[in-house]
Every structure is written in structure tokens, then in C-alpha cells.
Amino acid sequence: MNRFDFSRAAARSVDPYGDPSALEVAAARFARARVRQQTTRVGLLVTAVVVAGIAVGWVERSSGSDAAIAPPIAVLPVGAKAPPPPRAPAPPAPSPSAWLRVGGTDVVKLDDATELEVTRSGSDSAQLQLRAGGVRIAGGSQVHLTTGRVDIRAQRAVFSAQSHDRTLEVSVEHGTIDLAWPGEHRQLAAGASMTVSTVASPSESALPPVGAPTVEEAPPAEELGAPGARDPVEELLRAADASRRNGDTTAAIAQLRRATELADPRRPTVLFTLGKLLLGAGRADEAAGVFAEAAATDPHGLLIEDSLAREIEAWAAAHQPERAQTRARAYLARYPHGLFRDAVIHWSKTSR
Amino acid sequence: MRAATPTALRLAELARADHEVDVELTSDQLFRAHARFVASLAYRLLGRSDEVDDLVQDVFLAAQRSLASLRAKDAARAWLATITVRKARRRLRVRRLWMTIGLDRDDGSELAVTSHEAGPYTMTLIAELFARLDRIPTDQRIAWTLRYLQNEQLDVVAARCGCSLATVKRRIEAVSAQLEAEEPRR
């Protein structure tokens, strides 16, 4: 056996764990290493869970979820009262005739003197008659607005129509409208405005020329609405308009009362108009009754909410708080988020 | 269903290669049954007794993770040998890298060979052998070690090294030629 073979044999004879104590030491070390390995695994698992939780929380926070930015919930002891939330200042009472929605069209009254009649309404169309004042109309439906002899037709347009003594001022904000009166037709686009006469020219009628007194002689109410008349309600309404423009509210009220006595689908509107005139004239008791009648006449009509609100206003003006509050409760029960909610609450409190 | 009686398993039975097993092994039982074999193989592969313990721990920790897949006890020894060779190859490659850049220790600590019978002369011969093997490429060294220090058959060596029989032969011949060339002439 040479030196190389001897060294090979010697290397083969080496037994590191030949000593039983060395094997025991190695076994104990292996047991500790196993525990350390399992501890490391558990630690890594816990770390992974924590990191995943932090990541999820961060994603939720960065996505702006309500839960992530919600304020902490206050914990109160049993029986303790939570402090009242800070109260915002009470908003001013809105005008009860601010606007209405008919046939998919938003109608805003531009002044308190506005008299608007809804002559027909559908799901996507509305036919309106402007008797006085001004309106701003915006909507996607087909709108047909009549003022005197002027017809305005619009579709998906926004425009304003302001009625003056004998003229109508029309301005278009968006879209296009068709403006027509006897013998004429114009189309107005966005940004255009025009003033047209609402009465026939001197050559067409016997109206006095421009500059002449505009006082119209309204016939007595008894003579209007005769059975033989073509449209007695229309005649009475025109006469009432003329009387009101002339400052004769008493005559206008009488003519409207005469119109309410006729069986006509426009009766709720006439009653509502009469109520407004009575309320303006300081006859709040009568106005409240008329508004109540208007609401009762057409309980599912377009003016029911307005009538109910006006009735509460009238009862408040008539210093009858119990009635005002009773009707206010009825209004709030029917329209908890109604247009006149704040105004109704205001009236029911101020009438005490 | 496996029998849940690992404590009933006797180490002597466990170590018998021809024993047919269908019982669940615990990692501690596996260690006690095969640690001596693994340590011997590790020493022959590495040539340094102070690295043997670390390699044995690595081998059994790795085996513990796959212990459930071990079906028969008679395969445990071969399975552990394969793991040992794989892990030793990694260590030897790292060592050669350190040697290449001049950072591997060469302080003669390998002389502290754990052998109760070996005297100083034998220990010196062993140290010389492993010092020469350190200069041989890792794969060739492993093949030669398995063949001539572990006394494995060539097909077994090929299986342990994960290569073909021809490759194993070529590697062993290359190492033998180099060692014989370096053998001092008397």
C-alpha cells in the first residue's frame, strides 16, 4: 500500500459521530435547530399577515372609502346624553312659488306677479299659458308657451319669457326656440333675444296706438261668462288680468270668483290664483279657504303642494296658529322633503 | 391509514436497509438512525471536521421538510445521501470561490480530525489528501470521493451526482490522473 492508498483508507476510517456523546450533542443541536426553524416559520407567517393587513388598510385608505375616513364613534356611558350637534343658522324662508316642475320641464317664476297656467301636461310635454310676469323654462321636454297672441315652442331649450304691459321679451340661453305670432315666425338661437308685441297692431285691431292710456275697460263680471260666450272662463280670466293690471283687485277677485263657479278643468288653477289675490289683498281668512278648496278640487293636481303651502301661509297671516300648525303637520307628513318644508316650518312657528 | 405509533419504532429496526416500513417517522428518529452515516459522508465530501456538524444539521432540516413524502425506510439512506451530496457541492463551490480570491482559511485546522484511532502521522496524510482534493473541480472531486472514499458503485455515484455513467467515469479518471501525477516519487 502506497502513501496515497494509505491516506484514502485513513480518510475512510474517520467517523465523526463514532463517539456516542458526539451523536447526542448533535441530536440536541438538531432539536434546537428544529425549534428555531419552526419559530422562524411562525414569525414569517405572522409578519406576512401583518404586512398584508397593513397593505389592505393602506389600499382602502388611499381609495378614499368612507370607512377609512369616518370619524371615530363616540362611546358614551349608559344614560348619558350625547351633546347636541352644532346647529346651522336657519335658512331664510324660500318663496313658496319659487318654481314648479311640469311635464319634465322646470319652470322658474321670475317675479311674484307671475301668473302661469298649466293648460296641458304629459310625461314629456307641457303646454303653459303665461298671463303675467315672467318665467324661465328649462327642460328636455316639448314646451309650448302661450302669451297673448305669441306662441313659443321649444324642445330641450332654456329660455326666459318676461311679459310686460303689451310686450313679451324673450331671451334664449340654450338651444333653439320657435317664436310665432299672427303672420310672423322667428327662430331664436342661444344668445338671441327679442321683444314682440303681445297684442295686435293698430291695423289689426282697435287698440289705441302706442303711447295711449293702457287702461282697459273690463266688463262687469256678471256680463262675462254668459252661457252663450265662446269660452266664458277664458273671458273671465282675461278680464281679471285686465282688472288686476289696472289696480282693481276687487274687480279681479269678483271676476275670478265668477270663473270658479263654472265647471271647468281650469278651476283649481283659477282657485289658486284667486287665493293669491285674496292673500295679497289682506283677506287671509278667505284666501286660506280658497287654497284649501283648490287643493280639495284637484287632490292629485300639479298645484296641490303649492295650494297646501299657501293655505298654511294664509292661516299664519290670519293669526290662526292652530290651523296653520295642523295643516303644517299634514304638509310635512305628505311632503317630508317638500319644496316648501322650511317655509312651512317657519310659518307654523311665526303664527304663534 | 398510517399507524400513529412512532415511539414503538425501534432504532435498530429503522436502520436496517431491508426493513419494509409503513410507519410514520419522526425527524428525531431519522436523525438518530442516520446521523452517523450522514456525518461520515459529509466529512469525506468536505474534508473538514469543523464543517461536518453544520452540514449534518442542514441535511436533516431539509429532510424534515420532506419527511412526509418518504414512503419506505430503506430509501431513507439513499435519500439522505443525495441531499448531503447536493448541499456539500454548494459548500465546496463556495469554498473554491473563496480560494480563488485568496480568502479561504488555510490554517491547518483540518488536522483536528475527529478520529480516536488516528495518530499524528495518519492525520497528516488525511490532511494532505483533502488539501489536494481542494484544488480539484467540485464535480470531479465529488465523483471521485463517492467512488474511492465512500466505496459506492459507479451507477450509484452517477445517481448521486445527477449525471450519466460516462460522465462519472470521465470525472473519476481525471481526478485519479491528477492525484497520481502529484504523488511524490519515492
Coordinates of C-alpha atoms in Angstrom, one line a residue:
Chain A
M1 CA 0.0 0.0 0.0
N2 CA 1.5 3.3 -1.1
R3 CA 1.1 6.6 0.7
F4 CA -1.9 7.6 -1.4
D5 CA -3.7 4.4 -0.8
F6 CA -3.0 4.6 2.9
S7 CA -4.4 8.2 3.1
R8 CA -7.5 7.0 1.3
A9 CA -8.0 4.2 3.8
A10 CA -7.4 6.5 6.7
A11 CA -9.9 9.0 5.4
R12 CA -12.5 6.2 5.0
S13 CA -11.9 5.2 8.6
V14 CA -12.8 8.6 10.1
D15 CA -16.1 8.5 11.9
P16 CA -17.1 12.0 13.2
Y17 CA -20.0 10.6 15.2
G18 CA -18.3 7.5 16.3
D19 CA -18.3 8.7 19.9
P20 CA -21.8 8.3 21.3
S21 CA -21.5 11.6 23.2
A22 CA -20.8 13.4 19.9
L23 CA -24.0 11.9 18.4
E24 CA -26.0 13.1 21.5
V25 CA -24.6 16.6 21.2
A26 CA -25.5 16.7 17.5
A27 CA -29.0 15.4 18.2
A28 CA -29.6 18.1 20.9
R29 CA -28.3 20.7 18.5
F30 CA -30.6 19.4 15.8
A31 CA -33.6 19.6 18.2
R32 CA -32.8 23.2 18.9
A33 CA -32.4 23.9 15.2
R34 CA -35.9 22.4 14.6
V35 CA -37.5 24.6 17.2
R36 CA -35.7 27.6 15.8
Q37 CA -36.8 26.7 12.3
Q38 CA -40.5 26.4 13.4
T39 CA -40.3 29.7 15.3
T40 CA -38.9 31.3 12.2
R41 CA -41.7 30.0 10.1
V42 CA -44.4 31.2 12.6
G43 CA -42.6 34.6 12.7
L44 CA -42.6 34.8 8.9
L45 CA -46.3 33.8 8.8
V46 CA -47.2 36.5 11.4
T47 CA -45.1 39.1 9.6
A48 CA -46.8 38.2 6.3
V49 CA -50.3 38.6 7.9
V50 CA -49.4 41.9 9.4
V51 CA -47.9 43.2 6.2
A52 CA -50.9 42.0 4.3
G53 CA -53.2 43.8 6.8
I54 CA -51.2 47.0 6.5
A55 CA -51.3 46.8 2.7
V56 CA -55.1 46.2 2.7
G57 CA -55.6 49.1 5.1
W58 CA -53.4 51.3 3.0
V59 CA -55.3 50.4 -0.2
E60 CA -58.6 51.1 1.5
R61 CA -57.3 54.4 2.8
S62 CA -55.9 55.5 -0.5
S63 CA -59.1 54.6 -2.3
G64 CA -60.9 57.1 -0.1
S65 CA -63.5 54.7 1.4
D66 CA -65.9 56.2 3.8
A67 CA -64.9 53.6 6.4
A68 CA -61.3 54.7 6.3
I69 CA -62.1 58.4 6.8
A70 CA -65.0 58.0 9.0
P71 CA -64.6 59.8 12.3
P72 CA -64.3 57.7 15.4
I73 CA -67.6 56.7 17.1
A74 CA -68.0 58.4 20.4
V75 CA -68.7 55.9 23.3
L76 CA -71.0 57.3 26.0
P77 CA -71.8 55.8 29.3
V78 CA -75.3 54.3 29.7
G79 CA -77.8 57.0 30.4
A80 CA -75.5 59.8 29.2
K81 CA -76.8 62.2 26.7
A82 CA -74.8 63.0 23.6
P83 CA -74.1 66.6 23.1
P84 CA -76.4 68.2 20.5
P85 CA -74.8 68.7 17.2
P86 CA -73.9 72.3 16.3
R87 CA -76.9 73.9 14.7
A88 CA -76.6 75.6 11.4
P89 CA -78.2 79.0 11.1
A90 CA -81.8 78.7 9.9
P91 CA -82.1 79.4 6.2
P92 CA -84.4 82.2 5.2
A93 CA -87.8 81.1 4.2
P94 CA -87.9 80.5 0.5
S95 CA -90.6 81.9 -1.7
P96 CA -93.3 79.4 -1.9
S97 CA -93.8 80.0 -5.6
A98 CA -90.1 79.6 -6.5
W99 CA -90.6 77.0 -9.2
L100 CA -92.6 74.0 -10.3
R101 CA -91.9 71.0 -12.5
V102 CA -94.4 70.0 -15.1
G103 CA -94.1 67.5 -18.0
G104 CA -90.3 67.1 -17.4
T105 CA -89.8 70.9 -17.6
D106 CA -88.5 73.1 -14.8
V107 CA -90.3 76.4 -14.6
V108 CA -88.9 79.2 -12.5
K109 CA -91.1 82.2 -11.8
L110 CA -89.1 85.3 -12.3
D111 CA -91.2 87.6 -10.1
D112 CA -94.0 87.4 -7.6
A113 CA -96.5 88.8 -10.1
T114 CA -96.1 85.8 -12.4
E115 CA -99.4 84.2 -13.4
L116 CA -98.8 80.9 -15.1
E117 CA -101.4 78.4 -16.1
V118 CA -100.7 74.8 -17.0
T119 CA -103.2 74.0 -19.7
R120 CA -101.9 70.6 -20.5
S121 CA -99.1 68.4 -19.3
G122 CA -97.9 65.0 -20.3
S123 CA -94.9 62.8 -19.5
D124 CA -92.7 64.7 -21.9
S125 CA -94.7 67.7 -22.9
A126 CA -96.2 70.8 -21.3
Q127 CA -98.5 73.5 -22.5
L128 CA -98.4 76.6 -20.5
Q129 CA -100.0 80.0 -20.6
L130 CA -98.2 83.0 -19.2
R131 CA -100.7 85.6 -18.1
A132 CA -98.4 88.0 -16.3
G133 CA -94.9 88.3 -15.0
G134 CA -92.0 86.2 -16.3
V135 CA -90.8 82.6 -16.3
R136 CA -87.6 80.8 -17.0
I137 CA -88.1 77.5 -18.6
A138 CA -85.6 74.7 -18.8
G139 CA -86.2 71.1 -19.7
G140 CA -85.8 68.3 -22.1
S141 CA -89.5 68.0 -23.0
Q142 CA -91.5 69.8 -25.6
V143 CA -92.8 73.1 -24.2
H144 CA -95.5 75.2 -25.7
L145 CA -95.8 78.6 -24.0
T146 CA -98.5 81.0 -25.0
T147 CA -98.7 84.6 -24.1
G148 CA -101.4 86.6 -25.7
R149 CA -101.1 86.1 -29.4
V150 CA -97.5 84.9 -29.2
D151 CA -96.6 81.2 -29.2
I152 CA -93.3 79.8 -28.2
R153 CA -92.3 76.3 -28.9
A154 CA -89.2 74.8 -27.6
Q155 CA -87.5 71.4 -27.2
R156 CA -84.5 70.9 -25.0
A157 CA -84.0 74.6 -24.7
V158 CA -83.5 77.0 -21.9
F159 CA -85.2 80.4 -22.3
S160 CA -86.9 83.2 -20.4
A161 CA -90.1 85.0 -21.2
Q162 CA -90.9 88.2 -19.4
S163 CA -94.3 89.7 -20.0
H164 CA -94.6 93.5 -19.8
D165 CA -97.6 95.7 -20.4
R166 CA -98.1 94.8 -24.1
T167 CA -94.9 93.2 -25.0
L168 CA -93.1 90.0 -24.4
E169 CA -89.3 89.9 -24.0
V170 CA -87.8 86.5 -24.9
S171 CA -84.2 85.5 -24.5
V172 CA -82.6 82.1 -25.2
E173 CA -79.8 80.7 -23.1
H174 CA -79.5 77.3 -24.7
G175 CA -80.9 75.6 -27.7
T176 CA -83.3 77.0 -30.2
I177 CA -86.9 78.1 -29.9
D178 CA -89.7 78.9 -32.4
L179 CA -91.4 82.2 -31.8
A180 CA -94.7 82.7 -33.7
W181 CA -97.4 85.3 -33.8
P182 CA -100.0 86.1 -36.5
G183 CA -98.3 86.5 -39.8
E184 CA -94.8 86.1 -38.4
H185 CA -92.4 83.3 -37.4
R186 CA -88.9 83.6 -36.0
Q187 CA -86.4 81.2 -34.8
L188 CA -84.2 82.3 -31.9
A189 CA -80.9 80.5 -31.1
A190 CA -78.9 80.5 -28.0
G191 CA -77.8 84.0 -27.0
A192 CA -80.5 85.8 -29.0
S193 CA -83.3 87.9 -27.5
M194 CA -86.3 89.6 -29.0
T195 CA -89.2 91.7 -27.9
V196 CA -92.6 91.2 -29.6
S197 CA -96.0 92.8 -29.1
T198 CA -98.5 90.6 -27.3
V199 CA -101.4 92.5 -28.8
A200 CA -102.5 93.1 -32.4
S201 CA -101.1 96.1 -34.2
P202 CA -103.4 99.1 -34.8
S203 CA -104.1 98.0 -38.2
E204 CA -105.2 94.6 -37.0
S205 CA -107.3 95.7 -34.1
A206 CA -108.9 98.7 -32.5
L207 CA -106.4 99.0 -29.7
P208 CA -105.1 102.5 -29.1
P209 CA -101.8 103.4 -30.6
V210 CA -98.6 103.3 -28.7
G211 CA -98.5 105.9 -26.0
A212 CA -102.2 106.0 -25.5
P213 CA -103.5 105.1 -22.0
T214 CA -103.4 101.4 -21.4
V215 CA -106.4 101.3 -19.2
E216 CA -108.7 98.6 -20.4
E217 CA -112.4 98.7 -19.7
A218 CA -113.2 95.4 -18.1
P219 CA -116.8 94.4 -18.4
P220 CA -118.7 93.6 -15.2
A221 CA -118.3 90.1 -14.1
E222 CA -122.0 89.4 -14.4
E223 CA -121.8 90.1 -18.2
L224 CA -118.9 87.7 -18.6
G225 CA -119.2 84.0 -18.6
A226 CA -122.6 84.1 -20.1
P227 CA -123.9 80.8 -21.3
G228 CA -123.6 82.0 -24.9
A229 CA -120.0 83.0 -24.7
R230 CA -117.4 81.1 -26.6
D231 CA -115.1 80.4 -23.7
P232 CA -116.6 82.1 -20.6
V233 CA -113.7 81.1 -18.3
E234 CA -111.2 82.4 -20.7
E235 CA -113.1 85.7 -20.9
L236 CA -113.3 86.0 -17.2
L237 CA -109.6 85.3 -16.7
R238 CA -108.7 87.9 -19.3
A239 CA -110.9 90.4 -17.7
A240 CA -109.4 89.6 -14.3
D241 CA -106.0 90.1 -15.7
A242 CA -107.0 93.5 -17.1
S243 CA -108.6 94.5 -13.8
R244 CA -105.5 93.5 -11.8
R245 CA -103.2 95.3 -14.2
N246 CA -105.4 98.3 -13.7
G247 CA -105.1 98.0 -10.0
D248 CA -108.7 97.0 -9.4
T249 CA -108.1 94.0 -7.3
T250 CA -111.6 93.9 -6.1
A251 CA -112.9 93.5 -9.6
A252 CA -110.3 90.9 -10.4
I253 CA -111.4 88.9 -7.4
A254 CA -115.0 89.2 -8.4
Q255 CA -114.3 88.0 -11.9
L256 CA -112.2 85.1 -10.6
R257 CA -114.9 84.1 -8.2
R258 CA -117.4 84.1 -11.1
A259 CA -114.9 81.9 -13.0
T260 CA -114.7 79.4 -10.1
E261 CA -118.4 79.0 -10.2
L262 CA -118.2 77.5 -13.7
A263 CA -117.5 73.8 -14.2
D264 CA -114.1 73.8 -16.0
P265 CA -110.9 71.8 -15.8
R266 CA -109.0 75.0 -15.1
R267 CA -111.0 75.6 -11.9
P268 CA -108.1 74.5 -9.5
T269 CA -105.8 77.0 -11.2
V270 CA -108.4 79.7 -11.0
L271 CA -108.9 79.0 -7.3
F272 CA -105.2 79.1 -6.7
T273 CA -104.9 82.5 -8.5
L274 CA -107.9 83.8 -6.5
G275 CA -106.3 82.7 -3.3
K276 CA -103.2 84.6 -4.1
L277 CA -105.1 87.7 -4.9
L278 CA -107.1 87.4 -1.6
L279 CA -103.9 86.9 0.3
G280 CA -102.3 89.9 -1.3
A281 CA -105.3 91.9 -0.5
G282 CA -105.0 91.1 3.2
R283 CA -108.0 88.8 3.2
A284 CA -106.1 85.9 4.6
D285 CA -109.1 84.0 6.1
E286 CA -110.8 83.9 2.7
A287 CA -107.5 83.1 1.0
A288 CA -106.9 80.1 3.3
G289 CA -110.4 78.7 2.5
V290 CA -109.8 79.2 -1.3
F291 CA -106.4 77.5 -1.1
A292 CA -108.0 74.6 0.8
E293 CA -110.7 74.3 -1.8
A294 CA -108.1 74.4 -4.6
A295 CA -106.3 71.5 -3.0
A296 CA -109.5 69.6 -2.5
T297 CA -110.7 70.2 -6.0
D298 CA -107.7 68.5 -7.6
P299 CA -106.0 66.4 -4.9
H300 CA -103.6 64.9 -7.4
G301 CA -103.0 68.1 -9.4
L302 CA -99.9 70.0 -10.1
L303 CA -100.7 72.7 -7.7
I304 CA -101.6 70.6 -4.7
E305 CA -98.3 71.2 -2.9
D306 CA -98.4 74.9 -3.7
S307 CA -102.0 75.1 -2.5
L308 CA -101.3 73.4 0.7
A309 CA -98.3 75.6 1.5
R310 CA -100.2 78.7 0.6
E311 CA -103.0 77.7 2.9
I312 CA -100.6 77.4 5.8
E313 CA -99.2 80.8 4.9
A314 CA -102.7 82.2 4.8
W315 CA -103.6 80.7 8.2
A316 CA -100.4 82.1 9.6
A317 CA -101.2 85.5 8.2
A318 CA -104.8 85.3 9.6
H319 CA -103.3 84.7 13.1
Q320 CA -104.8 81.2 13.4
P321 CA -101.8 79.2 14.6
E322 CA -103.7 76.0 15.5
R323 CA -104.9 75.7 11.9
A324 CA -101.6 76.7 10.5
Q325 CA -99.8 74.0 12.6
T326 CA -102.4 71.4 11.8
R327 CA -102.1 71.9 8.1
A328 CA -98.3 72.2 8.5
R329 CA -98.2 68.7 10.1
A330 CA -100.3 67.4 7.2
Y331 CA -97.9 69.0 4.7
L332 CA -94.8 67.6 6.4
A333 CA -96.4 64.2 6.6
R334 CA -97.2 64.2 2.9
Y335 CA -94.1 66.0 1.7
P336 CA -91.3 65.3 4.3
H337 CA -88.8 66.7 1.9
G338 CA -91.1 69.1 0.0
L339 CA -90.2 72.3 -1.7
F340 CA -91.8 74.4 1.0
R341 CA -90.6 72.4 4.0
D342 CA -88.6 75.2 5.6
A343 CA -91.1 77.8 4.7
V344 CA -93.9 75.7 6.3
I345 CA -92.0 75.2 9.5
H346 CA -91.2 78.9 9.5
W347 CA -94.9 79.8 9.1
S348 CA -96.1 77.3 11.7
K349 CA -93.7 78.9 14.2
T350 CA -94.3 82.5 13.4
S351 CA -98.0 82.2 13.6
R352 CA -97.9 81.6 17.4
Chain B
M1 CA -54.3 4.9 7.3
R2 CA -50.9 5.2 8.9
A3 CA -50.2 3.8 12.3
A4 CA -49.6 6.5 14.8
T5 CA -47.1 4.6 16.8
P6 CA -43.7 6.2 16.1
T7 CA -42.4 5.5 19.6
A8 CA -42.8 1.9 19.0
L9 CA -40.4 2.0 16.2
R10 CA -37.0 0.8 17.3
L11 CA -33.9 2.4 16.0
A12 CA -32.2 -0.8 15.2
E13 CA -35.1 -1.8 13.0
L14 CA -35.1 1.5 11.4
A15 CA -31.5 1.3 10.4
R16 CA -31.9 -2.0 8.7
A17 CA -31.9 -1.4 5.0
D18 CA -34.1 -4.3 4.1
H19 CA -36.8 -3.4 6.6
E20 CA -40.1 -2.8 5.0
V21 CA -41.7 0.2 6.6
D22 CA -45.1 1.6 6.7
V23 CA -44.8 3.6 9.9
E24 CA -44.5 7.3 10.5
L25 CA -41.0 8.5 11.1
T26 CA -40.2 11.4 13.3
S27 CA -37.4 13.7 12.4
D28 CA -35.6 12.8 15.7
Q29 CA -35.8 9.1 14.9
L30 CA -34.5 9.8 11.4
F31 CA -31.6 11.8 12.8
R32 CA -30.6 9.2 15.4
A33 CA -30.8 6.4 12.8
H34 CA -28.8 8.0 10.1
A35 CA -26.8 10.9 11.6
R36 CA -23.6 8.8 11.8
F37 CA -23.8 7.8 8.1
V38 CA -24.5 11.3 7.0
A39 CA -21.7 12.7 9.2
S40 CA -19.2 10.2 7.7
L41 CA -20.3 11.1 4.2
A42 CA -20.2 14.8 4.9
Y43 CA -16.7 14.5 6.3
R44 CA -15.4 12.6 3.2
L45 CA -17.0 15.1 0.9
L46 CA -15.9 18.2 2.7
G47 CA -12.6 17.1 4.3
R48 CA -13.0 19.4 7.2
S49 CA -14.5 18.1 10.5
D50 CA -15.5 21.6 11.7
E51 CA -18.0 21.9 8.8
V52 CA -19.5 18.5 9.3
D53 CA -21.9 19.4 12.1
D54 CA -23.3 22.3 10.1
L55 CA -23.8 20.2 7.0
V56 CA -25.5 17.4 9.0
Q57 CA -27.9 19.9 10.6
D58 CA -28.6 21.4 7.1
V59 CA -29.3 17.9 5.7
F60 CA -31.7 16.8 8.4
L61 CA -33.5 20.2 8.5
A62 CA -34.1 19.9 4.7
A63 CA -35.1 16.2 5.1
Q64 CA -37.6 17.2 7.8
R65 CA -39.5 19.4 5.4
S66 CA -39.9 16.5 3.0
L67 CA -40.2 13.7 5.5
A68 CA -43.9 13.1 4.8
S69 CA -43.0 12.2 1.2
L70 CA -40.7 9.4 2.4
R71 CA -42.6 6.2 1.9
A72 CA -40.1 3.5 2.7
K73 CA -37.4 3.4 5.3
D74 CA -35.0 1.6 3.1
A75 CA -34.9 4.6 0.8
A76 CA -34.0 7.0 3.7
R77 CA -30.3 6.4 3.5
A78 CA -30.1 7.0 -0.3
W79 CA -32.4 9.9 0.0
L80 CA -30.2 11.5 2.8
A81 CA -27.1 10.8 0.8
T82 CA -28.5 12.6 -2.2
I83 CA -29.3 15.6 0.0
T84 CA -25.9 15.5 1.5
V85 CA -24.1 15.5 -1.8
R86 CA -26.2 18.4 -3.1
K87 CA -25.5 20.5 0.0
A88 CA -21.9 19.6 0.1
R89 CA -21.5 20.6 -3.6
R90 CA -22.8 24.0 -2.7
R91 CA -20.4 24.4 0.2
L92 CA -17.4 23.2 -1.9
R93 CA -18.2 25.6 -4.7
V94 CA -18.3 28.5 -2.2
R95 CA -15.0 27.3 -0.7
R96 CA -13.4 27.2 -4.1
L97 CA -14.7 30.7 -4.8
W98 CA -13.0 31.9 -1.6
M99 CA -9.9 30.1 -2.5
T100 CA -9.8 31.7 -5.9
I101 CA -9.9 35.2 -4.4
G102 CA -7.5 34.1 -1.7
L103 CA -9.9 34.4 1.3
D104 CA -10.3 30.7 2.2
R105 CA -8.6 29.9 5.5
D106 CA -5.7 27.6 5.3
D107 CA -4.6 27.3 8.9
G108 CA -4.3 23.6 9.2
S109 CA -7.4 23.3 11.3
E110 CA -8.4 20.2 9.3
L111 CA -5.7 18.4 11.2
A112 CA -8.0 18.3 14.1
V113 CA -9.7 15.3 12.6
T114 CA -12.1 13.5 14.9
S115 CA -10.6 10.1 15.0
H116 CA -9.8 8.4 18.1
E117 CA -7.6 5.8 16.5
A118 CA -5.7 8.1 14.1
G119 CA -2.3 9.2 15.2
P120 CA -0.5 12.3 14.1
Y121 CA 1.0 10.7 11.0
T122 CA -2.3 9.4 9.8
M123 CA -3.9 12.7 10.4
T124 CA -1.2 14.4 8.4
L125 CA -1.8 12.0 5.5
I126 CA -5.5 12.7 5.6
A127 CA -4.9 16.4 5.6
E128 CA -2.6 16.1 2.6
L129 CA -5.2 14.2 0.7
F130 CA -8.0 16.7 1.3
A131 CA -5.7 19.6 0.6
R132 CA -5.0 18.1 -2.9
L133 CA -8.7 17.4 -3.4
D134 CA -9.4 21.1 -2.6
R135 CA -7.6 22.0 -5.8
I136 CA -9.8 19.8 -8.0
P137 CA -13.0 21.0 -9.5
T138 CA -16.0 20.3 -7.3
D139 CA -18.0 17.9 -9.5
Q140 CA -14.9 15.8 -10.2
R141 CA -14.0 15.8 -6.6
I142 CA -17.5 14.6 -5.5
A143 CA -17.5 11.8 -8.1
W144 CA -14.1 10.6 -7.0
T145 CA -14.9 10.9 -3.3
L146 CA -18.1 8.9 -3.7
R147 CA -16.2 6.2 -5.6
Y148 CA -13.0 5.9 -3.7
L149 CA -13.7 7.2 -0.2
Q150 CA -17.3 6.2 0.1
N151 CA -16.9 3.0 -1.9
E152 CA -20.1 3.5 -3.9
Q153 CA -20.8 1.7 -7.2
L154 CA -20.5 3.7 -10.3
D155 CA -24.2 3.7 -11.1
V156 CA -24.8 4.9 -7.5
V157 CA -22.3 7.6 -7.9
A158 CA -24.0 8.7 -11.2
A159 CA -27.3 8.8 -9.4
R160 CA -25.9 10.9 -6.5
C161 CA -24.2 13.3 -8.9
G162 CA -27.2 13.5 -11.2
C163 CA -25.3 12.8 -14.3
S164 CA -24.6 9.9 -16.7
L165 CA -22.4 6.9 -16.0
A166 CA -19.9 8.0 -18.7
T167 CA -19.6 11.4 -17.2
V168 CA -18.9 10.0 -13.8
K169 CA -16.2 7.7 -15.3
R170 CA -14.6 10.6 -17.0
R171 CA -14.6 12.8 -13.9
I172 CA -13.2 10.0 -11.7
E173 CA -10.4 9.2 -14.2
A174 CA -9.5 12.9 -14.4
V175 CA -9.1 13.1 -10.7
S176 CA -7.2 9.9 -10.4
A177 CA -4.8 11.0 -13.1
Q178 CA -4.2 14.3 -11.4
L179 CA -3.6 12.7 -8.0
E180 CA -1.2 10.1 -9.4
A181 CA 0.7 12.8 -11.2
E182 CA 1.1 14.7 -7.9
E183 CA 2.1 11.6 -6.0
P184 CA 5.6 12.2 -4.7
R185 CA 8.2 9.8 -6.2
R186 CA 10.0 7.7 -3.8

